[in-house]
C-alpha cells in the first residue's frame, strides 16, 4: 500500500447497505490491516445485525459508535479517542422518494453531517491520510436515450437527495482546494445486493412478489438505471482509497443498463423459477402494476467508467444476470433479517449489545 496507509479508519454509515458490505469486504478480503471505527446513528436504514457475524470474527479490529454525524462534539471525541487518520464516508439519507416527502433531514445529514466530518478531518492535522466521500451519479441529473456521465459532466441534480449529495461533494472538493485536505470522491450508479433496505427497487420487488403484493412500477417503466453489484462498488472504493490521486473524482458504474420494467420482469422470472412465487399467483409478472410517476423522475443514468478503469484497473466482476440471481437468492435465505429490519425488532438487539 502507498504512503496513504491508514491505521484508524472511521467508516460512517457502516450499518447501512453499502457501508456494511464495505466493512465486510475490508475485513474479509482486502489488504487493509488497520482498525475500523463504525459510526452510525442507526436510522430506519441502519442495522448492526448486518455485521453481527463479522463482529464475531473480527470484533477486535472493529469498534462501533452509535452517533449522529450532525453531532460535532461527539465526532470530535471519536476522532480524538481513536486517533482517526482516515474516513470512508457512507452515512447519508439515501432514498429519493423520502427526500421528496421530507427533504429536511437530507440537508442535515448529507450536508451538515459531511461538513462536520470534514472539520474534524481538517483539525486532525498532518497525520490525517485520506477522506473518501461516497457519492452518487444522481448529482449529474438525467441523461436522454444516449450518452454517459463522465467526471466532467456538469452537476445538475434534480431531487432533494441528489442536490444534498451534490452540495456535499462540493464541500469535500473545496476542502481539498482550500485547505489541502487529502480527499477522493466516487460517484456511483445504482447498487444492489445483500443487506439493501427493502425500499429500493430491487429488494422491494423481490419481497412484494414473494408476498403476492402489487409490484409498483413508476410511470411506464421505461426509466433506465445502470446497475452495479455492491461488492464491485466496495472493491472500487477501496481501489480508489489505496491508489487514487488525492483531489480526484472517480465515476463507478456497472455497465449494466436496464429499463425498470425489464429488471422487474427478470426478478419475477427468478422468483418463479425458484418456486418462490406467492400462493395463488400463476406468474409473478401478473403482479406488475403501473403507478403514478415520481415527480422529477430522472429518465436515465449511465456511467462512463474509463477513468477508474484506465488509471486504477478497476472493472466490475459481476454481470447483471449473476448479481441479480445472487441478490434474489440472498433475500430468500435471509427473511428473518428482512422481518427484523422492517419491524425495527433489531432495536432490542442494540439495547442488549450497546446499552
Ligand atoms: P443506506 O440508507 O442503506 O444506509 C445509510 C446508513 O447511514 C444507515 O446505516 C444509517 O443509519 C446511517 N445514517 C443515516 N443518517 C446518519 C447520521 N445522521 N449519522 C450517522 N449515521 C447515519 O444507504 P446506502 O444505500 O448504503 O448508501 C450509502 C452511501 O452510498 C450514501 O452516501 C449514498 O448516497 C451512496 N450511494 C448509494 C447508492 C445506492 O444505490 N444505494 C448509489 C450510489 C451512492
Ligand atoms: P430506487 O431504487 O429508488 O433508486 P434511485 O431512485 O436512486 O434510482 O429506484 C430505481 C428506479 O426504480 C427509479 O427509476 C425509480 C423506480 N422505482 C419504481 O418504479 N418503483 C418503486 O417502487 C421504486 C422504489 C422505484
CSV table of C-alpha atoms and ligand atoms in Angstrom, one decimal:
chain,number,residue,atom,x,y,z
A,1,UNK,CA,0.0,0.0,0.0
A,2,UNK,CA,1.0,3.6,-0.6
A,3,UNK,CA,2.0,6.4,1.8
A,4,UNK,CA,-1.7,6.7,2.5
A,5,UNK,CA,-1.6,3.7,4.8
A,6,UNK,CA,-4.5,4.3,7.2
A,7,UNK,CA,-4.3,2.8,10.8
A,8,UNK,CA,-7.6,4.0,12.2
A,9,UNK,CA,-10.3,4.2,9.6
A,10,UNK,CA,-13.6,5.9,10.5
A,11,UNK,CA,-16.4,4.4,8.4
A,12,UNK,CA,-19.6,6.3,8.6
A,13,UNK,CA,-22.9,4.6,7.9
A,14,UNK,CA,-21.3,1.1,8.4
A,15,UNK,CA,-24.6,-0.4,9.4
A,16,UNK,CA,-26.3,0.6,6.2
A,17,UNK,CA,-26.4,-1.3,2.9
A,18,UNK,CA,-23.2,-0.3,1.2
A,19,UNK,CA,-21.3,0.6,4.4
A,20,UNK,CA,-21.9,-2.9,5.9
A,21,UNK,CA,-20.8,-4.6,2.7
A,22,UNK,CA,-17.7,-2.3,2.7
A,23,UNK,CA,-16.7,-3.3,6.2
A,24,UNK,CA,-17.3,-6.9,5.4
A,25,UNK,CA,-15.1,-6.6,2.3
A,26,UNK,CA,-12.3,-4.7,4.2
A,27,UNK,CA,-12.1,-7.2,7.0
A,28,UNK,CA,-12.6,-10.4,5.0
A,29,UNK,CA,-11.0,-9.8,1.6
A,30,UNK,CA,-8.9,-6.6,1.3
A,31,UNK,CA,-5.3,-5.7,2.1
A,32,UNK,CA,-6.5,-3.3,4.9
A,33,UNK,CA,-4.7,-4.2,8.1
A,34,UNK,CA,-5.8,-1.3,10.4
A,35,UNK,CA,-8.7,-0.7,12.7
A,36,UNK,CA,-12.3,0.3,11.8
A,37,UNK,CA,-14.4,2.7,13.8
A,38,UNK,CA,-18.0,2.3,12.6
A,39,UNK,CA,-20.0,5.5,13.3
A,40,UNK,CA,-23.7,5.1,12.7
A,41,UNK,CA,-26.8,6.8,14.0
A,42,UNK,CA,-28.9,3.7,13.3
A,43,UNK,CA,-31.8,5.3,11.4
A,44,UNK,CA,-34.5,3.1,10.0
A,45,UNK,CA,-31.9,2.0,7.3
A,46,UNK,CA,-29.1,1.1,9.7
A,47,UNK,CA,-29.0,-2.4,11.3
A,48,UNK,CA,-25.9,-3.6,13.3
A,49,UNK,CA,-27.2,-7.1,12.8
A,50,UNK,CA,-25.9,-6.8,9.2
A,51,UNK,CA,-22.4,-7.0,10.7
A,52,UNK,CA,-23.0,-9.5,13.6
A,53,UNK,CA,-21.1,-12.4,12.0
A,54,UNK,CA,-18.3,-10.0,11.0
A,55,UNK,CA,-18.1,-8.6,14.6
A,56,UNK,CA,-17.9,-12.1,16.0
A,57,UNK,CA,-15.0,-12.9,13.8
A,58,UNK,CA,-13.1,-9.5,13.7
A,59,UNK,CA,-14.5,-7.6,16.6
A,60,UNK,CA,-11.0,-6.8,17.9
A,61,UNK,CA,-10.4,-4.8,14.7
A,62,UNK,CA,-13.8,-3.1,14.6
A,63,UNK,CA,-15.5,-0.7,17.1
A,64,UNK,CA,-19.0,0.7,16.9
A,65,UNK,CA,-20.1,4.1,18.0
A,66,UNK,CA,-23.8,4.9,17.8
A,67,UNK,CA,-23.6,8.6,16.9
A,68,UNK,CA,-25.2,11.2,14.6
A,69,UNK,CA,-22.7,12.8,12.3
A,70,UNK,CA,-24.6,16.1,12.9
A,71,UNK,CA,-23.2,15.9,16.5
A,72,UNK,CA,-19.9,17.7,16.1
A,73,UNK,CA,-18.7,17.4,19.7
A,74,UNK,CA,-19.5,13.7,19.5
A,75,UNK,CA,-17.5,13.3,16.3
A,76,UNK,CA,-14.6,15.3,17.8
A,77,UNK,CA,-14.5,12.9,20.7
A,78,UNK,CA,-14.4,9.9,18.3
A,79,UNK,CA,-11.6,11.4,16.2
A,80,UNK,CA,-9.6,12.0,19.4
A,81,UNK,CA,-10.3,8.7,21.2
A,82,UNK,CA,-9.4,6.6,18.2
A,83,UNK,CA,-6.7,8.8,16.6
A,84,UNK,CA,-8.7,8.7,13.4
A,85,UNK,CA,-6.4,9.1,10.3
A,86,UNK,CA,-8.8,8.1,7.5
A,87,UNK,CA,-12.5,8.4,6.7
A,88,UNK,CA,-14.7,6.4,4.4
A,89,UNK,CA,-17.9,8.4,4.4
A,90,UNK,CA,-21.1,6.4,3.6
A,91,UNK,CA,-23.6,7.8,6.1
A,92,UNK,CA,-26.5,9.5,4.4
A,93,UNK,CA,-30.2,9.7,3.9
A,94,UNK,CA,-30.3,7.8,0.6
A,95,UNK,CA,-33.8,7.3,-0.7
A,96,UNK,CA,-35.1,9.7,-3.4
A,97,UNK,CA,-38.8,9.2,-2.6
A,98,UNK,CA,-38.2,10.0,1.1
A,99,UNK,CA,-36.3,13.1,0.0
A,100,UNK,CA,-39.3,14.3,-1.9
A,101,UNK,CA,-41.6,13.7,1.1
A,102,UNK,CA,-39.3,15.1,3.8
A,103,UNK,CA,-36.2,16.8,2.5
A,104,UNK,CA,-35.1,18.5,5.8
A,105,UNK,CA,-33.2,15.5,7.2
A,106,UNK,CA,-31.3,15.1,3.9
A,107,UNK,CA,-30.0,18.6,4.3
A,108,UNK,CA,-29.0,18.0,7.9
A,109,UNK,CA,-27.3,14.6,7.4
A,110,UNK,CA,-25.9,14.8,3.9
A,111,UNK,CA,-24.7,18.4,4.1
A,112,UNK,CA,-24.2,19.4,7.7
A,113,UNK,CA,-23.0,15.9,8.6
A,114,UNK,CA,-20.4,15.9,5.8
A,115,UNK,CA,-19.3,19.3,6.8
A,116,UNK,CA,-18.8,18.2,10.4
A,117,UNK,CA,-16.7,15.2,9.3
A,118,UNK,CA,-14.5,17.5,7.1
A,119,UNK,CA,-14.0,19.9,10.0
A,120,UNK,CA,-12.8,17.0,12.2
A,121,UNK,CA,-10.5,15.6,9.4
A,122,UNK,CA,-9.1,19.1,8.8
A,123,UNK,CA,-8.4,19.6,12.5
A,124,UNK,CA,-6.7,16.1,12.8
A,125,UNK,CA,-3.7,17.8,11.1
A,126,UNK,CA,-0.8,16.2,9.2
A,127,UNK,CA,-1.3,12.7,10.5
A,128,UNK,CA,-4.7,12.6,8.6
A,129,UNK,CA,-4.2,10.5,5.5
A,130,UNK,CA,-7.5,10.4,3.4
A,131,UNK,CA,-11.1,11.4,3.4
A,132,UNK,CA,-13.0,9.3,0.9
A,133,UNK,CA,-16.5,10.6,0.1
A,134,UNK,CA,-19.0,8.1,-1.3
A,135,UNK,CA,-21.4,9.8,-3.7
A,136,UNK,CA,-23.9,9.2,-6.4
A,137,UNK,CA,-24.2,9.7,-10.2
A,138,UNK,CA,-27.5,11.4,-9.5
A,139,UNK,CA,-25.6,14.7,-8.9
A,140,UNK,CA,-25.2,14.8,-12.7
A,141,UNK,CA,-29.0,14.9,-13.3
A,142,UNK,CA,-30.6,12.9,-16.1
A,143,UNK,CA,-29.5,11.6,-19.5
A,144,UNK,CA,-31.6,11.2,-22.6
A,145,UNK,CA,-31.6,7.9,-24.6
A,146,UNK,CA,-27.8,8.3,-25.4
A,147,UNK,CA,-24.6,9.5,-23.7
A,148,UNK,CA,-22.8,8.8,-20.5
A,149,UNK,CA,-21.9,10.7,-17.3
A,150,UNK,CA,-18.1,11.4,-17.1
A,151,UNK,CA,-16.3,13.1,-14.3
A,152,UNK,CA,-16.5,16.3,-16.4
A,153,UNK,CA,-20.3,16.3,-16.7
A,154,UNK,CA,-21.7,19.4,-15.1
A,155,UNK,CA,-23.7,18.9,-11.9
A,156,UNK,CA,-27.5,19.3,-12.4
A,157,UNK,CA,-29.2,17.5,-9.5
A,158,UNK,CA,-33.0,17.1,-9.8
A,159,UNK,CA,-34.2,15.6,-6.5
A,160,UNK,CA,-33.6,16.9,-2.9
A,161,UNK,CA,-31.5,13.8,-2.3
A,162,UNK,CA,-29.3,14.5,-5.4
A,163,UNK,CA,-29.0,18.2,-4.5
A,164,UNK,CA,-27.9,17.4,-1.0
A,165,UNK,CA,-25.3,14.9,-2.3
A,166,UNK,CA,-24.1,17.5,-4.8
A,167,UNK,CA,-23.6,20.0,-2.0
A,168,UNK,CA,-21.6,17.5,0.0
A,169,UNK,CA,-19.4,16.7,-3.0
A,170,UNK,CA,-18.7,20.4,-3.4
A,171,UNK,CA,-17.7,20.8,0.3
A,172,UNK,CA,-15.3,17.9,0.0
A,173,UNK,CA,-13.7,19.2,-3.1
A,174,UNK,CA,-13.5,22.7,-1.6
A,175,UNK,CA,-11.7,21.4,1.5
A,176,UNK,CA,-9.1,19.9,-0.8
A,177,UNK,CA,-8.6,23.1,-2.8
A,178,UNK,CA,-8.7,25.4,0.2
A,179,UNK,CA,-7.1,23.5,3.0
A,180,UNK,CA,-5.2,20.8,1.1
A,181,UNK,CA,-7.2,18.1,2.8
A,182,UNK,CA,-6.4,14.8,1.1
A,183,UNK,CA,-9.7,13.7,-0.4
A,184,UNK,CA,-11.1,11.4,-3.0
A,185,UNK,CA,-14.7,11.3,-4.3
A,186,UNK,CA,-16.6,8.5,-6.0
A,187,UNK,CA,-19.8,8.9,-7.9
A,188,UNK,CA,-21.5,5.6,-8.4
A,189,UNK,CA,-24.6,4.2,-10.2
A,190,UNK,CA,-27.4,2.2,-8.6
A,191,UNK,CA,-26.2,-0.6,-6.3
A,192,UNK,CA,-28.0,-3.8,-5.5
A,193,UNK,CA,-27.1,-6.9,-3.4
A,194,UNK,CA,-27.3,-8.3,0.1
A,195,UNK,CA,-28.5,-6.2,3.0
A,196,UNK,CA,-30.2,-3.5,0.9
A,197,UNK,CA,-33.2,-1.9,2.8
A,198,UNK,CA,-36.4,-3.0,1.1
A,199,UNK,CA,-37.5,0.4,0.0
A,200,UNK,CA,-35.2,0.5,-3.1
A,201,UNK,CA,-36.4,-1.0,-6.4
A,202,UNK,CA,-34.8,-4.5,-6.4
A,203,UNK,CA,-35.4,-5.7,-2.8
A,204,UNK,CA,-38.9,-4.1,-2.7
A,205,UNK,CA,-39.9,-6.0,-5.9
A,206,UNK,CA,-38.4,-9.3,-4.6
A,207,UNK,CA,-40.3,-9.1,-1.3
A,208,UNK,CA,-43.6,-7.9,-2.8
A,209,UNK,CA,-43.5,-10.6,-5.4
A,210,UNK,CA,-42.8,-13.4,-2.8
A,211,UNK,CA,-45.7,-12.0,-0.7
A,212,UNK,CA,-48.1,-11.7,-3.6
A,213,UNK,CA,-48.3,-7.9,-3.3
A,214,UNK,CA,-48.5,-5.4,-6.3
A,215,UNK,CA,-45.2,-4.5,-7.9
A,216,UNK,CA,-45.5,-0.7,-8.3
A,217,UNK,CA,-43.6,0.4,-11.4
A,218,UNK,CA,-43.5,4.2,-11.7
A,219,UNK,CA,-44.8,5.7,-14.9
A,220,UNK,CA,-44.4,3.4,-17.9
A,221,UNK,CA,-41.3,1.6,-16.5
A,222,UNK,CA,-39.1,2.9,-19.3
A,223,UNK,CA,-36.6,4.7,-17.0
A,224,UNK,CA,-33.1,3.3,-17.2
A,225,UNK,CA,-30.6,2.6,-14.4
A,226,UNK,CA,-27.0,1.3,-14.6
A,227,UNK,CA,-26.9,-1.5,-12.0
A,228,UNK,CA,-23.8,-2.3,-10.0
A,229,UNK,CA,-23.4,-5.3,-7.6
A,230,UNK,CA,-22.5,-3.9,-4.2
A,231,UNK,CA,-19.3,-5.9,-3.8
A,232,UNK,CA,-17.9,-4.4,-7.0
A,233,UNK,CA,-18.7,-1.0,-5.7
A,234,UNK,CA,-16.8,-1.8,-2.4
A,235,UNK,CA,-13.8,-3.0,-4.4
A,236,UNK,CA,-13.9,0.2,-6.5
A,237,UNK,CA,-13.9,2.4,-3.4
A,238,UNK,CA,-11.0,0.5,-1.8
A,239,UNK,CA,-9.1,0.7,-5.0
A,240,UNK,CA,-9.5,4.5,-5.1
A,241,UNK,CA,-8.6,4.7,-1.4
A,242,UNK,CA,-5.4,2.8,-2.0
A,243,UNK,CA,-4.3,4.1,-5.3
A,244,UNK,CA,-6.4,7.0,-6.3
A,245,UNK,CA,-5.0,10.5,-6.7
A,246,UNK,CA,-5.9,12.9,-3.9
A,247,UNK,CA,-8.3,15.6,-5.1
A,248,UNK,CA,-9.6,13.4,-7.9
A,249,UNK,CA,-13.2,12.2,-8.6
A,250,UNK,CA,-13.9,8.7,-10.0
A,251,UNK,CA,-17.1,7.5,-11.5
A,252,UNK,CA,-18.1,3.9,-10.8
A,253,UNK,CA,-20.7,2.1,-12.7
A,254,UNK,CA,-21.9,-1.4,-13.6
A,255,UNK,CA,-22.1,-1.1,-17.3
A,256,UNK,CA,-25.4,-2.9,-16.9
A,257,UNK,CA,-28.2,-0.6,-18.1
A,258,UNK,CA,-31.7,-1.8,-18.0
A,259,UNK,CA,-35.2,-0.4,-18.1
A,260,UNK,CA,-37.1,-0.7,-14.8
A,261,UNK,CA,-39.8,-2.8,-16.3
A,262,UNK,CA,-37.3,-5.2,-17.7
A,263,UNK,CA,-35.5,-5.6,-14.4
A,264,UNK,CA,-38.8,-6.2,-12.6
A,265,UNK,CA,-39.6,-8.8,-15.1
A,266,UNK,CA,-36.3,-10.6,-14.6
A,267,UNK,CA,-36.8,-10.6,-10.8
A,268,UNK,CA,-40.2,-12.2,-11.3
A,269,UNK,CA,-38.7,-14.9,-13.5
A,270,UNK,CA,-36.0,-15.7,-10.9
A,271,UNK,CA,-38.7,-16.0,-8.2
A,272,UNK,CA,-41.0,-18.1,-10.3
A,273,UNK,CA,-38.1,-20.4,-11.5
A,274,UNK,CA,-37.0,-20.9,-7.9
A,275,UNK,CA,-40.5,-21.9,-6.9
A,276,UNK,CA,-40.9,-18.9,-4.6
A,277,UNK,CA,-43.9,-17.3,-6.1
A,278,UNK,CA,-46.8,-16.4,-3.8
A,279,UNK,CA,-49.6,-18.9,-3.3
A,280,UNK,CA,-52.4,-18.4,-5.9
A,281,UNK,CA,-50.2,-16.4,-8.3
A,282,UNK,CA,-49.7,-18.1,-11.7
A,283,UNK,CA,-46.9,-15.7,-12.8
A,284,UNK,CA,-45.3,-13.0,-10.6
A,285,UNK,CA,-45.3,-10.8,-13.7
A,286,UNK,CA,-49.1,-10.6,-13.2
A,287,UNK,CA,-48.4,-8.5,-10.0
A,288,UNK,CA,-46.8,-5.7,-12.0
A,289,UNK,CA,-48.8,-2.5,-11.5
A,290,UNK,CA,-48.1,0.8,-13.2
A,291,UNK,CA,-48.5,3.7,-10.7
A,292,UNK,CA,-48.2,7.5,-10.8
A,293,UNK,CA,-44.7,8.6,-11.8
A,294,UNK,CA,-42.2,10.0,-9.3
A,295,UNK,CA,-42.0,13.9,-9.5
A,296,UNK,CA,-38.8,15.0,-11.2
A,297,UNK,CA,-38.1,11.3,-12.1
A,298,UNK,CA,-34.7,11.2,-13.9
A,299,UNK,CA,-35.1,9.3,-17.1
A,300,UNK,CA,-31.7,7.6,-17.5
A,301,UNK,CA,-28.4,7.1,-15.7
A,302,UNK,CA,-25.3,5.6,-17.3
A,303,UNK,CA,-21.7,5.8,-16.3
A,304,UNK,CA,-18.5,6.1,-18.3
A,305,UNK,CA,-16.0,4.3,-16.1
A,306,UNK,CA,-13.0,4.9,-18.3
A,307,UNK,CA,-11.0,6.9,-15.6
A,308,UNK,CA,-11.2,4.3,-12.9
A,309,UNK,CA,-10.6,1.5,-15.4
A,310,UNK,CA,-7.7,3.1,-17.2
A,311,UNK,CA,-6.0,4.7,-14.2
A,312,UNK,CA,-6.6,2.1,-11.5
A,313,UNK,CA,-7.5,-1.0,-13.4
A,314,UNK,CA,-11.0,-1.4,-11.8
A,315,UNK,CA,-13.9,-3.0,-13.7
A,316,UNK,CA,-17.0,-4.8,-12.3
A,317,UNK,CA,-16.7,-8.5,-11.9
A,318,UNK,CA,-20.4,-9.3,-11.7
A,319,UNK,CA,-22.8,-9.3,-14.6
A,320,UNK,CA,-26.4,-8.3,-14.0
A,321,UNK,CA,-27.5,-11.9,-14.6
A,322,UNK,CA,-25.2,-13.3,-11.9
A,323,UNK,CA,-25.5,-10.5,-9.5
A,324,UNK,CA,-29.3,-10.4,-9.7
A,325,UNK,CA,-29.6,-14.1,-9.2
A,326,UNK,CA,-27.3,-13.9,-6.1
A,327,UNK,CA,-29.2,-11.0,-4.7
A,328,UNK,CA,-32.7,-12.5,-5.0
A,329,UNK,CA,-31.4,-15.8,-3.5
A,330,UNK,CA,-29.9,-13.8,-0.6
A,331,UNK,CA,-33.4,-12.4,0.2
A,332,UNK,CA,-34.9,-15.9,0.1
A,333,UNK,CA,-32.3,-17.0,2.7
A,334,UNK,CA,-32.5,-14.0,4.9
A,335,UNK,CA,-36.2,-13.4,5.6
A,336,UNK,CA,-35.5,-13.1,9.3
A,337,UNK,CA,-33.2,-10.1,8.6
A,338,UNK,CA,-36.0,-8.7,6.5
A,339,UNK,CA,-38.6,-9.2,9.1
A,340,UNK,CA,-36.5,-7.6,11.8
A,341,UNK,CA,-35.4,-4.5,9.8
A,342,UNK,CA,-39.0,-4.0,8.7
A,343,UNK,CA,-40.4,-4.1,12.2
A,344,UNK,CA,-37.5,-2.4,13.9
A,345,UNK,CA,-37.0,-5.6,16.1
A,346,UNK,CA,-33.3,-5.2,15.8
A,347,UNK,CA,-33.6,-2.3,18.2
A,348,UNK,CA,-33.8,-4.8,21.0
A,349,UNK,CA,-30.6,-6.3,19.9
A,350,UNK,CA,-29.0,-2.9,20.0
A,351,UNK,CA,-30.2,-2.5,23.6
A,352,UNK,CA,-28.6,-5.8,24.6
A,353,UNK,CA,-25.3,-5.1,22.8
A,354,UNK,CA,-24.7,-1.4,23.1
A,355,UNK,CA,-26.8,-0.5,26.1
B,1,LIG,P1,-28.5,3.3,3.5
B,1,LIG,O1,-29.6,4.2,3.6
B,1,LIG,O2,-28.7,1.8,3.3
B,1,LIG,O3,-27.6,3.4,4.8
B,1,LIG,C1,-27.2,4.7,5.3
B,1,LIG,C2,-26.6,4.5,6.7
B,1,LIG,O4,-26.2,5.7,7.2
B,1,LIG,C3,-27.5,3.8,7.7
B,1,LIG,O5,-26.8,2.8,8.4
B,1,LIG,C4,-27.9,5.0,8.6
B,1,LIG,O6,-28.2,4.5,9.9
B,1,LIG,C5,-26.7,5.8,8.5
B,1,LIG,N1,-27.0,7.2,8.8
B,1,LIG,C6,-28.0,8.0,8.2
B,1,LIG,N2,-28.0,9.2,8.8
B,1,LIG,C7,-27.0,9.3,9.7
B,1,LIG,C8,-26.5,10.3,10.6
B,1,LIG,N3,-27.0,11.5,10.6
B,1,LIG,N4,-25.4,10.0,11.3
B,1,LIG,C9,-24.8,8.7,11.3
B,1,LIG,N5,-25.3,7.7,10.5
B,1,LIG,C10,-26.3,8.0,9.7
B,1,LIG,O7,-27.6,3.9,2.3
B,1,LIG,P2,-26.7,3.1,1.2
B,1,LIG,O8,-27.5,2.7,0.1
B,1,LIG,O9,-25.8,2.1,1.9
B,1,LIG,O10,-25.8,4.3,0.7
B,1,LIG,C11,-24.5,4.6,1.3
B,1,LIG,C12,-23.9,5.8,0.6
B,1,LIG,O11,-23.7,5.5,-0.8
B,1,LIG,C13,-24.7,7.1,0.6
B,1,LIG,O12,-23.8,8.2,0.8
B,1,LIG,C14,-25.4,7.1,-0.7
B,1,LIG,O13,-25.6,8.5,-1.1
B,1,LIG,C15,-24.3,6.5,-1.6
B,1,LIG,N6,-24.7,5.8,-2.8
B,1,LIG,C16,-25.7,4.9,-2.7
B,1,LIG,C17,-26.1,4.2,-3.9
B,1,LIG,C18,-27.2,3.1,-3.9
B,1,LIG,O14,-27.6,2.6,-4.9
B,1,LIG,N7,-27.6,2.7,-2.7
B,1,LIG,C19,-25.5,4.5,-5.1
B,1,LIG,C20,-24.5,5.5,-5.2
B,1,LIG,C21,-24.1,6.1,-4.0
B,2,LIG,P1,-34.6,3.5,-6.5
B,2,LIG,O1,-34.2,2.1,-6.1
B,2,LIG,O2,-35.5,4.3,-5.6
B,2,LIG,O3,-33.2,4.2,-6.8
B,2,LIG,P2,-33.0,5.7,-7.5
B,2,LIG,O4,-34.2,6.5,-7.4
B,2,LIG,O5,-31.9,6.3,-6.6
B,2,LIG,O6,-32.5,5.4,-8.9
B,2,LIG,O7,-35.3,3.4,-7.9
B,2,LIG,C1,-34.7,2.8,-9.0
B,2,LIG,C2,-35.7,3.1,-10.2
B,2,LIG,O8,-36.9,2.3,-10.0
B,2,LIG,C3,-36.1,4.5,-10.4
B,2,LIG,O9,-36.3,4.8,-11.8
B,2,LIG,C4,-37.5,4.6,-9.7
B,2,LIG,C5,-38.0,3.2,-10.0
B,2,LIG,N1,-38.9,2.6,-8.9
B,2,LIG,C6,-40.2,2.1,-9.3
B,2,LIG,O10,-40.6,2.1,-10.4
B,2,LIG,N2,-41.0,1.6,-8.3
B,2,LIG,C7,-40.6,1.6,-7.0
B,2,LIG,O11,-41.4,1.1,-6.1
B,2,LIG,C8,-39.3,2.1,-6.6
B,2,LIG,C9,-38.8,2.1,-5.2
B,2,LIG,C10,-38.5,2.6,-7.6
